[in-house]
CSV table of C-alpha atoms in Angstrom, one decimal:
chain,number,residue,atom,x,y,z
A,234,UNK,CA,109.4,104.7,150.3
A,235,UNK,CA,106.9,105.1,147.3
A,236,UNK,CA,107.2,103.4,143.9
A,237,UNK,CA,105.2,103.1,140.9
A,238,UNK,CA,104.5,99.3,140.2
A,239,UNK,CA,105.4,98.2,136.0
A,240,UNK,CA,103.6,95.1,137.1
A,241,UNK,CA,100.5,93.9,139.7
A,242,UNK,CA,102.0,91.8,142.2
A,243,UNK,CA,99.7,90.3,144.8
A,244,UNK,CA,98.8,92.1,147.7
A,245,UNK,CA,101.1,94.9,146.8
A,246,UNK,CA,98.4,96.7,144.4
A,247,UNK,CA,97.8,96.9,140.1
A,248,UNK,CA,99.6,98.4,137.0
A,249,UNK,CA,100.4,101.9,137.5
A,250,UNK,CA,99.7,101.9,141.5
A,251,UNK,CA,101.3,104.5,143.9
A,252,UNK,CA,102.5,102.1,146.8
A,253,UNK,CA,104.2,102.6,149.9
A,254,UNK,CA,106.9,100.0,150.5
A,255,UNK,CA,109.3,99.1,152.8
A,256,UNK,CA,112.8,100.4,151.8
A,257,UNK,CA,114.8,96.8,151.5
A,258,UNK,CA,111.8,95.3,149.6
A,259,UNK,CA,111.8,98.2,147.1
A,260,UNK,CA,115.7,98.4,146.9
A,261,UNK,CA,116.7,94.5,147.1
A,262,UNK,CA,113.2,93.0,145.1
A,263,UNK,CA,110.8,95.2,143.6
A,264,UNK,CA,113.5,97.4,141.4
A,265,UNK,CA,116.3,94.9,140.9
A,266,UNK,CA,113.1,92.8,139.3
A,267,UNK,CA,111.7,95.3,137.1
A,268,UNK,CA,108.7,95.3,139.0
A,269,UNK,CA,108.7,98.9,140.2
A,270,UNK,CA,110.3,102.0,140.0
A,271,UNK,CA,111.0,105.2,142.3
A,272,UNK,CA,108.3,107.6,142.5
A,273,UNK,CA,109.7,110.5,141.2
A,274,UNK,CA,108.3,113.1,139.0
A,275,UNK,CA,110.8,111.5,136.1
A,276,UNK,CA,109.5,108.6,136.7
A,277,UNK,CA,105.8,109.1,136.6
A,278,UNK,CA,106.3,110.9,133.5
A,279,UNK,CA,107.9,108.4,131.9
A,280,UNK,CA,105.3,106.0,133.1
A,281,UNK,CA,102.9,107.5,131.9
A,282,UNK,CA,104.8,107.5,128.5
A,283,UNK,CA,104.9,103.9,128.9
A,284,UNK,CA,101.5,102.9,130.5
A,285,UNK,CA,99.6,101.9,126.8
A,286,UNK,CA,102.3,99.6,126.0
A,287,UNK,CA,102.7,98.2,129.4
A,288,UNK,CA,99.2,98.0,130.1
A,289,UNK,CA,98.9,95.6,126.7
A,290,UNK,CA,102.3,93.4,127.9
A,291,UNK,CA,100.1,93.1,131.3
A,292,UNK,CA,96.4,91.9,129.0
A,293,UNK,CA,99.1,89.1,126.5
A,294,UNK,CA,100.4,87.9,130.1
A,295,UNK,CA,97.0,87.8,131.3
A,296,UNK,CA,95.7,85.8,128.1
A,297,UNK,CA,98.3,83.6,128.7
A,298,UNK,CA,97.7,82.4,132.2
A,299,UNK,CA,94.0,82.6,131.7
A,300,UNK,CA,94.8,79.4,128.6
A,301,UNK,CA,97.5,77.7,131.5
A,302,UNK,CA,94.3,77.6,133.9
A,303,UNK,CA,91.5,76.4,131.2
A,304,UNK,CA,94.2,73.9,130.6
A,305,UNK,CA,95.6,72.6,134.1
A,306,UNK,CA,91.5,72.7,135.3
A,307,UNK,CA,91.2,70.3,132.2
A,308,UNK,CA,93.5,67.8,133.2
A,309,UNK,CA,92.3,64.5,134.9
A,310,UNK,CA,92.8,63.4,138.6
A,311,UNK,CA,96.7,62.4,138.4
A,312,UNK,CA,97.8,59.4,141.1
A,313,UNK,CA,100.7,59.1,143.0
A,314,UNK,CA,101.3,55.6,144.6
A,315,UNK,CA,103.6,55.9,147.7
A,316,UNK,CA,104.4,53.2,150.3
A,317,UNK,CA,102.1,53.3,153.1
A,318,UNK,CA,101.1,51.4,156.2
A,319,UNK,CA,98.1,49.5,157.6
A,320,UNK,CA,96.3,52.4,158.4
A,321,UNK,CA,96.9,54.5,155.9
A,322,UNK,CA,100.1,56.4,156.6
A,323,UNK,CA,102.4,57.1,154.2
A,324,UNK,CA,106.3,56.3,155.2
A,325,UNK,CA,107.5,59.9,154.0
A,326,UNK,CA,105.4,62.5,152.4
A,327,UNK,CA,103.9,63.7,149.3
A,328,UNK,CA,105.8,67.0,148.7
A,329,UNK,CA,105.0,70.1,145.8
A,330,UNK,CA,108.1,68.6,144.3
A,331,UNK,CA,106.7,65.3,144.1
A,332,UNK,CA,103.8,66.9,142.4
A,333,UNK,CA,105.3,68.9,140.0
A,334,UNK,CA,107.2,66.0,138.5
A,335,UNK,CA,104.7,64.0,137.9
A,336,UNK,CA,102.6,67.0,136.5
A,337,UNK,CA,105.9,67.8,134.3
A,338,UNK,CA,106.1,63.9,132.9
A,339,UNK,CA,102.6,64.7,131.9
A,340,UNK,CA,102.9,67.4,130.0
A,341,UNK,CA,102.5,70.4,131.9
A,342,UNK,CA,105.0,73.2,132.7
A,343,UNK,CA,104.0,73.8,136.7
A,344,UNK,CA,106.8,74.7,138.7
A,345,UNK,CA,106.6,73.8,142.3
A,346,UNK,CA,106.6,76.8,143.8
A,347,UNK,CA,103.5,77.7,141.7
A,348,UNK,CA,101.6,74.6,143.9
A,349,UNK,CA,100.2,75.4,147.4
A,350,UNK,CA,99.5,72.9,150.3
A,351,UNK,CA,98.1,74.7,152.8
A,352,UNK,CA,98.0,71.8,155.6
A,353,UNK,CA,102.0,70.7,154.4
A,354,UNK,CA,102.9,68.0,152.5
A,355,UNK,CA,100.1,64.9,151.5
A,356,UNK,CA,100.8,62.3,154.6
A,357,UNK,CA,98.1,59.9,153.9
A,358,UNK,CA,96.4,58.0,151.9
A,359,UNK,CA,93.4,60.0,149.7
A,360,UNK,CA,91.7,62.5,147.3
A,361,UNK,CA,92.9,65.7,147.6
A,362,UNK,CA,92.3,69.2,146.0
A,363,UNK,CA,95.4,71.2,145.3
A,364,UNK,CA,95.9,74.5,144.3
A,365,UNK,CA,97.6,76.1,141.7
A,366,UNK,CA,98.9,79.8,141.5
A,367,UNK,CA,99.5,80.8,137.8
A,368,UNK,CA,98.9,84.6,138.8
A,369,UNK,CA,98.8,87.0,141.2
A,370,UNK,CA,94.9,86.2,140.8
A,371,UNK,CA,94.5,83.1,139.0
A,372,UNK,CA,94.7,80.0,140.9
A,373,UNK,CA,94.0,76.4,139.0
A,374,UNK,CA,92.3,72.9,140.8
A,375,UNK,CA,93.3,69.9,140.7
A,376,UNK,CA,92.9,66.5,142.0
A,377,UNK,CA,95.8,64.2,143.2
A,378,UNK,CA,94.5,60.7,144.4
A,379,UNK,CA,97.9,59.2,146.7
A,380,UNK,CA,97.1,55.2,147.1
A,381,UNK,CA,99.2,52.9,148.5
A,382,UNK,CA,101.6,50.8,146.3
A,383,UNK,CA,100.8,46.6,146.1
């Protein structure tokens, strides 16, 4: 099935892009969303009525995520003290969850599906660089120190 996307969406393809898709991920996500539209010839005339004002929605939501990274990359290393044995290991886990609340006391709207742990959640003791996803190509750094409490 073919749609026009109204939005870029990551490894899918840009504004305006002619995209094959799976029918149930263009029926039950991308359309319900907003995010795309049938390709029809109605429809990519009226997109291309649309595309200036589109295009300029896309650039503010691209401002905006470009002042959410300069500002999350300016933040200091936060610290999370968990309970943790001899050696190290933490009794339980540090989770995105975990992070994002204590990103949220501080300040910062970061949802916690916006942060990525690649190896799972933080299970010992240490410095460690996580990412952020603001955009479909904007990711933000930053440093979470987990030391053990007493």
């Amino acid at each position: 099935m073919e749609v026009i996307l109204l939005e870029k969406i990551r490894n899918l393809g840009a504004l305006g892009d002619k995209v094959k898709v799976k029918a149930g991920f263009a029926r039950n996500f991308l359309i319900p969303q907003g995010k795309a539209v049938f390709a029809n010839k109605d429809n990519i005339a009226k997109f291309e009525q649309r595309r200036t004002e589109l295009e300029k929605v896309a650039g503010e939501k691209h401002q905006q995520a470009v002042a959410r990274q300069e500002a999350i990359n300016a933040l200091p290393a936060i610290t999370i003290t968990a309970k943790a044995g001899d050696e190290g290991k933490l009794f339980g886990s540090i989770s995105n969850r975990d992070i994002a609340e204590v990103l949220h006391s501080q300040g910062m709207d970061i949802e916690k599906r916006e942060i990525r742990l690649p190896e799972g959640p933080l299970r010992k003791v240490g410095e460690y660089e996580i990412m952020i996803d603001i955009e479909s190509d904007l990711t933000a750094i930053i440093k979470v120190n987990v030391v053990a409490e007493g």
